[in-house]
Amino acid sequence: MGLKEYHKKRDFKKTGEPRGNEKPSTSGRLYIIQKHAASRLHYDFRLELDGVLKSWAVPKGPSLDPTDKRLAVHVEDHPVDYGSFEGIIPKNEYGGGTVMLWDRGEWEPLGDPAEMYKKGDLKFALHGEKLQGTWALVRMSGKMSDGGKNWLLIKKKDDAARSKKDSEIVKEETRSVASGRSMDEIADAEDSVWKNGQAVSTQKKSKKKPAAAEDLPDPASLKGSKKAAWPKSVKPQLATLTQDPPAGDQYLHEIKFDGYRILCLLKDKKVKL
Ligand code: MN
């Protein structure tokens, strides 16, 4: 297929996706899944073969249950450079929406990869950060095949397989392998605009220096403050054990980890911990 179709669908003046060329990665066997919140959420499953990423859009994402057959719609080849893309495709462009690098690693064909691909029966092992073990991508035949576009992604039975109730890895694993971010965090970040195939930070670097003690307000200027002797000791506020957390917007909840309390004191324009 090559990258013709990929280039035809995109305006590289508007989208930051890599233009790419047909060159293999160092391993030649890159495997990635991108979670893509386009008009419909889906998972783009990509395997490097012959210098491009063979690509399938999997609406429900992979399942670890070998009895699940997940529809995988074969789409245009993508450049290998695409394998490191995480960020935002502009709204009105092809595939506009947030892209997360959900998994990455290498794939290991269990047989001749070109031959298996041609036959529409790819068997392989995945060595990813989230997906492992043996898998198959099988081209459907007959009415359901949609001209050979419709394939099925199936987990093979092995140690990495899970039963139905534990099989929804896409619901358990919701963060990026590249940045640890959630979809919302990527969408908000504005740091993932691509220029010439490289992620460029558009976030303005803050010129603000951390506050120095002399910039801190003088406590004496605070309304209601009273001059007093420096305390000999300060009792830190302690957590109170209760059955239920208090409700209401005025509360923020966090898990309490045991550890040491640090008191921060400001005396004579000097901070003491
Ligand atoms: Mn996609």
mmCIF file of N, CA and C in Angstrom, residues 30-120:
data_model
loop_
_atom_site.group_PDB
_atom_site.id
_atom_site.type_symbol
_atom_site.label_atom_id
_atom_site.label_comp_id
_atom_site.label_asym_id
_atom_site.label_seq_id
_atom_site.Cartn_x
_atom_site.Cartn_y
_atom_site.Cartn_z
ATOM 1 N N LEU A 30 8.410 -2.669 14.986
ATOM 2 C CA LEU A 30 7.725 -1.805 15.943
ATOM 3 C C LEU A 30 6.257 -2.220 16.070
ATOM 4 N N TYR A 31 5.774 -2.196 17.292
ATOM 5 C CA TYR A 31 4.346 -2.424 17.551
ATOM 6 C C TYR A 31 3.849 -1.275 18.400
ATOM 7 N N ILE A 32 2.737 -0.672 18.028
ATOM 8 C CA ILE A 32 2.147 0.360 18.883
ATOM 9 C C ILE A 32 0.616 0.319 18.805
ATOM 10 N N ILE A 33 0.001 0.820 19.858
ATOM 11 C CA ILE A 33 -1.443 1.088 19.833
ATOM 12 C C ILE A 33 -1.635 2.535 20.245
ATOM 13 N N GLN A 34 -2.374 3.273 19.438
ATOM 14 C CA GLN A 34 -2.730 4.641 19.802
ATOM 15 C C GLN A 34 -4.223 4.711 20.113
ATOM 16 N N LYS A 35 -4.537 5.272 21.256
ATOM 17 C CA LYS A 35 -5.937 5.513 21.610
ATOM 18 C C LYS A 35 -6.315 6.836 20.973
ATOM 19 N N HIS A 36 -7.355 6.833 20.173
ATOM 20 C CA HIS A 36 -7.644 7.983 19.322
ATOM 21 C C HIS A 36 -9.092 8.428 19.507
ATOM 22 N N ALA A 37 -9.256 9.581 20.137
ATOM 23 C CA ALA A 37 -10.597 10.135 20.334
ATOM 24 C C ALA A 37 -10.966 10.995 19.143
ATOM 25 N N ALA A 38 -11.242 10.352 18.005
ATOM 26 C CA ALA A 38 -11.717 11.068 16.811
ATOM 27 C C ALA A 38 -13.236 11.182 16.956
ATOM 28 N N SER A 39 -13.962 11.352 15.838
ATOM 29 C CA SER A 39 -15.426 11.454 15.956
ATOM 30 C C SER A 39 -15.956 10.256 16.749
ATOM 31 N N ARG A 40 -15.277 9.124 16.623
ATOM 32 C CA ARG A 40 -15.581 7.987 17.496
ATOM 33 C C ARG A 40 -14.291 7.466 18.112
ATOM 34 N N LEU A 41 -14.339 7.167 19.394
ATOM 35 C CA LEU A 41 -13.143 6.635 20.063
ATOM 36 C C LEU A 41 -12.787 5.266 19.478
ATOM 37 N N HIS A 42 -11.504 5.056 19.217
ATOM 38 C CA HIS A 42 -11.045 3.746 18.761
ATOM 39 C C HIS A 42 -9.573 3.584 19.124
ATOM 40 N N TYR A 43 -9.079 2.393 18.910
ATOM 41 C CA TYR A 43 -7.677 2.087 19.193
ATOM 42 C C TYR A 43 -7.010 1.732 17.879
ATOM 43 N N ASP A 44 -5.952 2.466 17.506
ATOM 44 C CA ASP A 44 -5.237 2.178 16.262
ATOM 45 C C ASP A 44 -4.109 1.203 16.543
ATOM 46 N N PHE A 45 -4.263 0.018 15.977
ATOM 47 C CA PHE A 45 -3.309 -1.069 16.187
ATOM 48 C C PHE A 45 -2.348 -1.070 15.005
ATOM 49 N N ARG A 46 -1.046 -0.927 15.281
ATOM 50 C CA ARG A 46 -0.096 -0.786 14.175
ATOM 51 C C ARG A 46 1.108 -1.730 14.333
ATOM 52 N N LEU A 47 1.426 -2.389 13.224
ATOM 53 C CA LEU A 47 2.573 -3.302 13.183
ATOM 54 C C LEU A 47 3.477 -2.891 12.028
ATOM 55 N N GLU A 48 4.766 -2.764 12.326
ATOM 56 C CA GLU A 48 5.697 -2.386 11.270
ATOM 57 C C GLU A 48 5.980 -3.576 10.353
ATOM 58 N N LEU A 49 5.791 -3.315 9.055
ATOM 59 C CA LEU A 49 6.087 -4.338 8.055
ATOM 60 C C LEU A 49 6.543 -3.634 6.782
ATOM 61 N N ASP A 50 7.688 -4.009 6.256
ATOM 62 C CA ASP A 50 8.237 -3.417 5.032
ATOM 63 C C ASP A 50 8.372 -1.901 5.100
ATOM 64 N N GLY A 51 8.836 -1.382 6.207
ATOM 65 C CA GLY A 51 9.129 0.046 6.314
ATOM 66 C C GLY A 51 7.946 0.957 6.562
ATOM 67 N N VAL A 52 6.755 0.392 6.740
ATOM 68 C CA VAL A 52 5.585 1.211 7.108
ATOM 69 C C VAL A 52 4.849 0.539 8.266
ATOM 70 N N LEU A 53 3.908 1.279 8.841
ATOM 71 C CA LEU A 53 3.084 0.685 9.895
ATOM 72 C C LEU A 53 1.763 0.224 9.285
ATOM 73 N N LYS A 54 1.574 -1.086 9.203
ATOM 74 C CA LYS A 54 0.275 -1.642 8.801
ATOM 75 C C LYS A 54 -0.695 -1.295 9.929
ATOM 76 N N SER A 55 -1.883 -0.814 9.569
ATOM 77 C CA SER A 55 -2.752 -0.227 10.589
ATOM 78 C C SER A 55 -4.187 -0.740 10.546
ATOM 79 N N TRP A 56 -4.712 -0.958 11.721
ATOM 80 C CA TRP A 56 -6.098 -1.381 11.884
ATOM 81 C C TRP A 56 -6.748 -0.504 12.961
ATOM 82 N N ALA A 57 -7.971 -0.063 12.714
ATOM 83 C CA ALA A 57 -8.712 0.685 13.732
ATOM 84 C C ALA A 57 -9.628 -0.293 14.461
ATOM 85 N N VAL A 58 -9.402 -0.411 15.763
ATOM 86 C CA VAL A 58 -10.161 -1.372 16.572
ATOM 87 C C VAL A 58 -11.121 -0.576 17.473
ATOM 88 N N PRO A 59 -12.429 -0.541 17.113
ATOM 89 C CA PRO A 59 -13.353 0.325 17.874
ATOM 90 C C PRO A 59 -13.388 0.028 19.366
ATOM 91 N N LYS A 60 -13.398 -1.255 19.731
ATOM 92 C CA LYS A 60 -13.506 -1.576 21.160
ATOM 93 C C LYS A 60 -12.154 -1.766 21.835
ATOM 94 N N GLY A 61 -11.091 -1.770 21.055
ATOM 95 C CA GLY A 61 -9.775 -2.020 21.628
ATOM 96 C C GLY A 61 -9.556 -3.503 21.855
ATOM 97 N N PRO A 62 -8.328 -3.886 22.214
ATOM 98 C CA PRO A 62 -8.025 -5.304 22.393
ATOM 99 C C PRO A 62 -8.687 -5.881 23.643
ATOM 100 N N SER A 63 -9.002 -7.165 23.595
ATOM 101 C CA SER A 63 -9.504 -7.881 24.770
ATOM 102 C C SER A 63 -8.535 -9.011 25.071
ATOM 103 N N LEU A 64 -8.344 -9.279 26.359
ATOM 104 C CA LEU A 64 -7.436 -10.375 26.744
ATOM 105 C C LEU A 64 -8.150 -11.721 26.779
ATOM 106 N N ASP A 65 -9.459 -11.709 26.504
ATOM 107 C CA ASP A 65 -10.245 -12.943 26.517
ATOM 108 C C ASP A 65 -10.212 -13.605 25.132
ATOM 109 N N PRO A 66 -9.649 -14.825 25.025
ATOM 110 C CA PRO A 66 -9.541 -15.482 23.725
ATOM 111 C C PRO A 66 -10.894 -15.760 23.042
ATOM 112 N N THR A 67 -11.993 -15.704 23.776
ATOM 113 C CA THR A 67 -13.292 -15.921 23.113
ATOM 114 C C THR A 67 -13.852 -14.626 22.521
ATOM 115 N N ASP A 68 -13.198 -13.490 22.799
ATOM 116 C CA ASP A 68 -13.619 -12.216 22.201
ATOM 117 C C ASP A 68 -12.962 -12.035 20.847
ATOM 118 N N LYS A 69 -13.749 -11.672 19.862
ATOM 119 C CA LYS A 69 -13.173 -11.342 18.549
ATOM 120 C C LYS A 69 -13.454 -9.880 18.292
ATOM 121 N N ARG A 70 -12.413 -9.077 18.294
ATOM 122 C CA ARG A 70 -12.600 -7.637 18.158
ATOM 123 C C ARG A 70 -12.439 -7.190 16.704
ATOM 124 N N LEU A 71 -13.478 -6.518 16.207
ATOM 125 C CA LEU A 71 -13.420 -5.999 14.839
ATOM 126 C C LEU A 71 -12.221 -5.058 14.704
ATOM 127 N N ALA A 72 -11.455 -5.261 13.629
ATOM 128 C CA ALA A 72 -10.269 -4.429 13.354
ATOM 129 C C ALA A 72 -10.346 -4.018 11.885
ATOM 130 N N VAL A 73 -10.647 -2.748 11.654
ATOM 131 C CA VAL A 73 -10.834 -2.278 10.283
ATOM 132 C C VAL A 73 -9.481 -1.840 9.714
ATOM 133 N N HIS A 74 -9.077 -2.508 8.647
ATOM 134 C CA HIS A 74 -7.778 -2.205 8.040
ATOM 135 C C HIS A 74 -7.830 -0.821 7.404
ATOM 136 N N VAL A 75 -6.904 0.051 7.817
ATOM 137 C CA VAL A 75 -6.851 1.407 7.256
ATOM 138 C C VAL A 75 -5.508 1.614 6.566
ATOM 139 N N GLU A 76 -5.288 2.820 6.065
ATOM 140 C CA GLU A 76 -4.077 3.082 5.271
ATOM 141 C C GLU A 76 -2.800 2.894 6.089
ATOM 142 N N ASP A 77 -1.713 2.548 5.378
ATOM 143 C CA ASP A 77 -0.404 2.427 6.023
ATOM 144 C C ASP A 77 0.013 3.776 6.589
ATOM 145 N N HIS A 78 0.698 3.747 7.719
ATOM 146 C CA HIS A 78 1.203 4.968 8.330
ATOM 147 C C HIS A 78 2.729 4.906 8.367
ATOM 148 N N PRO A 79 3.385 6.090 8.372
ATOM 149 C CA PRO A 79 4.850 6.082 8.459
ATOM 150 C C PRO A 79 5.308 5.568 9.821
ATOM 151 N N VAL A 80 6.491 4.996 9.849
ATOM 152 C CA VAL A 80 7.032 4.461 11.110
ATOM 153 C C VAL A 80 7.165 5.579 12.155
ATOM 154 N N ASP A 81 7.473 6.804 11.677
ATOM 155 C CA ASP A 81 7.559 7.966 12.588
ATOM 156 C C ASP A 81 6.281 8.171 13.400
ATOM 157 N N TYR A 82 5.188 7.726 12.829
ATOM 158 C CA TYR A 82 3.898 7.911 13.499
ATOM 159 C C TYR A 82 3.865 7.182 14.835
ATOM 160 N N GLY A 83 4.733 6.186 14.953
ATOM 161 C CA GLY A 83 4.771 5.357 16.144
ATOM 162 C C GLY A 83 5.160 6.084 17.415
ATOM 163 N N SER A 84 5.633 7.321 17.301
ATOM 164 C CA SER A 84 5.933 8.068 18.524
ATOM 165 C C SER A 84 5.003 9.260 18.677
ATOM 166 N N PHE A 85 3.966 9.313 17.846
ATOM 167 C CA PHE A 85 3.062 10.475 17.898
ATOM 168 C C PHE A 85 2.063 10.365 19.035
ATOM 169 N N GLU A 86 2.060 11.399 19.856
ATOM 170 C CA GLU A 86 1.019 11.564 20.869
ATOM 171 C C GLU A 86 0.702 13.042 20.882
ATOM 172 N N GLY A 87 -0.550 13.379 20.818
ATOM 173 C CA GLY A 87 -0.895 14.790 20.813
ATOM 174 C C GLY A 87 -2.255 15.023 20.211
ATOM 175 N N ILE A 88 -2.385 16.174 19.558
ATOM 176 C CA ILE A 88 -3.699 16.592 19.085
ATOM 177 C C ILE A 88 -3.660 16.770 17.573
ATOM 178 N N ILE A 89 -4.625 16.162 16.883
ATOM 179 C CA ILE A 89 -4.817 16.425 15.458
ATOM 180 C C ILE A 89 -5.885 17.519 15.386
ATOM 181 N N PRO A 90 -5.597 18.625 14.662
ATOM 182 C CA PRO A 90 -6.551 19.742 14.655
ATOM 183 C C PRO A 90 -7.977 19.297 14.302
ATOM 184 N N LYS A 91 -8.921 19.996 14.889
ATOM 185 C CA LYS A 91 -10.337 19.614 14.838
ATOM 186 C C LYS A 91 -10.880 19.270 13.462
ATOM 187 N N ASN A 92 -10.691 20.162 12.505
ATOM 188 C CA ASN A 92 -11.363 19.934 11.219
ATOM 189 C C ASN A 92 -10.537 19.114 10.239
ATOM 190 N N GLU A 93 -9.410 18.586 10.718
ATOM 191 C CA GLU A 93 -8.559 17.786 9.846
ATOM 192 C C GLU A 93 -8.952 16.320 9.935
ATOM 193 N N TYR A 94 -8.403 15.536 8.993
ATOM 194 C CA TYR A 94 -8.686 14.104 8.967
ATOM 195 C C TYR A 94 -8.288 13.465 10.299
ATOM 196 N N GLY A 95 -9.225 12.771 10.929
ATOM 197 C CA GLY A 95 -8.938 12.098 12.196
ATOM 198 C C GLY A 95 -8.765 13.052 13.362
ATOM 199 N N GLY A 96 -9.299 14.277 13.232
ATOM 200 C CA GLY A 96 -9.137 15.299 14.267
ATOM 201 C C GLY A 96 -9.532 14.783 15.649
ATOM 202 N N GLY A 97 -8.682 15.067 16.636
ATOM 203 C CA GLY A 97 -8.952 14.618 18.010
ATOM 204 C C GLY A 97 -7.660 14.293 18.731
ATOM 205 N N THR A 98 -7.802 13.808 19.948
ATOM 206 C CA THR A 98 -6.645 13.525 20.786
ATOM 207 C C THR A 98 -6.096 12.128 20.514
ATOM 208 N N VAL A 99 -4.774 12.027 20.472
ATOM 209 C CA VAL A 99 -4.112 10.736 20.259
ATOM 210 C C VAL A 99 -3.186 10.440 21.439
ATOM 211 N N MET A 100 -3.389 9.277 22.046
ATOM 212 C CA MET A 100 -2.520 8.833 23.147
ATOM 213 C C MET A 100 -1.727 7.612 22.698
ATOM 214 N N LEU A 101 -0.451 7.596 23.050
ATOM 215 C CA LEU A 101 0.338 6.395 22.806
ATOM 216 C C LEU A 101 0.007 5.409 23.937
ATOM 217 N N TRP A 102 -0.886 4.479 23.633
ATOM 218 C CA TRP A 102 -1.441 3.607 24.672
ATOM 219 C C TRP A 102 -0.524 2.417 24.974
ATOM 220 N N ASP A 103 0.124 1.892 23.941
ATOM 221 C CA ASP A 103 1.073 0.792 24.167
ATOM 222 C C ASP A 103 2.153 0.828 23.096
ATOM 223 N N ARG A 104 3.305 0.292 23.423
ATOM 224 C CA ARG A 104 4.385 0.217 22.438
ATOM 225 C C ARG A 104 5.341 -0.894 22.804
ATOM 226 N N GLY A 105 6.035 -1.379 21.803
ATOM 227 C CA GLY A 105 6.989 -2.456 21.999
ATOM 228 C C GLY A 105 7.362 -3.027 20.648
ATOM 229 N N GLU A 106 7.590 -4.338 20.656
ATOM 230 C CA GLU A 106 7.918 -5.008 19.404
ATOM 231 C C GLU A 106 6.949 -6.148 19.164
ATOM 232 N N TRP A 107 6.793 -6.492 17.898
ATOM 233 C CA TRP A 107 5.994 -7.674 17.591
ATOM 234 C C TRP A 107 6.891 -8.722 16.954
ATOM 235 N N GLU A 108 6.507 -9.949 17.158
ATOM 236 C CA GLU A 108 7.322 -11.075 16.693
ATOM 237 C C GLU A 108 6.421 -11.971 15.840
ATOM 238 N N PRO A 109 6.608 -11.926 14.516
ATOM 239 C CA PRO A 109 5.757 -12.746 13.668
ATOM 240 C C PRO A 109 5.993 -14.232 13.914
ATOM 241 N N LEU A 110 4.933 -15.015 13.967
ATOM 242 C CA LEU A 110 5.066 -16.460 14.147
ATOM 243 C C LEU A 110 4.852 -17.118 12.787
ATOM 244 N N GLY A 111 5.849 -16.915 11.945
ATOM 245 C CA GLY A 111 5.781 -17.375 10.557
ATOM 246 C C GLY A 111 6.335 -16.291 9.661
ATOM 247 N N ASP A 112 6.190 -16.442 8.352
ATOM 248 C CA ASP A 112 6.677 -15.435 7.417
ATOM 249 C C ASP A 112 5.695 -14.256 7.417
ATOM 250 N N PRO A 113 6.154 -13.062 7.872
ATOM 251 C CA PRO A 113 5.179 -11.979 8.059
ATOM 252 C C PRO A 113 4.477 -11.537 6.768
ATOM 253 N N ALA A 114 5.245 -11.397 5.672
ATOM 254 C CA ALA A 114 4.645 -10.938 4.415
ATOM 255 C C ALA A 114 3.616 -11.948 3.901
ATOM 256 N N GLU A 115 3.953 -13.202 4.037
ATOM 257 C CA GLU A 115 3.061 -14.266 3.563
ATOM 258 C C GLU A 115 1.776 -14.315 4.409
ATOM 259 N N MET A 116 1.945 -14.234 5.724
ATOM 260 C CA MET A 116 0.784 -14.288 6.616
ATOM 261 C C MET A 116 -0.128 -13.087 6.370
ATOM 262 N N TYR A 117 0.494 -11.919 6.114
ATOM 263 C CA TYR A 117 -0.279 -10.708 5.866
ATOM 264 C C TYR A 117 -1.090 -10.850 4.584
ATOM 265 N N LYS A 118 -0.425 -11.364 3.560
ATOM 266 C CA LYS A 118 -1.080 -11.549 2.257
ATOM 267 C C LYS A 118 -2.253 -12.523 2.362
ATOM 268 N N LYS A 119 -2.056 -13.538 3.171
ATOM 269 C CA LYS A 119 -3.096 -14.547 3.339
ATOM 270 C C LYS A 119 -4.240 -14.048 4.234
ATOM 271 N N GLY A 120 -3.994 -12.958 4.935
ATOM 272 C CA GLY A 120 -5.009 -12.454 5.856
ATOM 273 C C GLY A 120 -5.103 -13.285 7.113
#
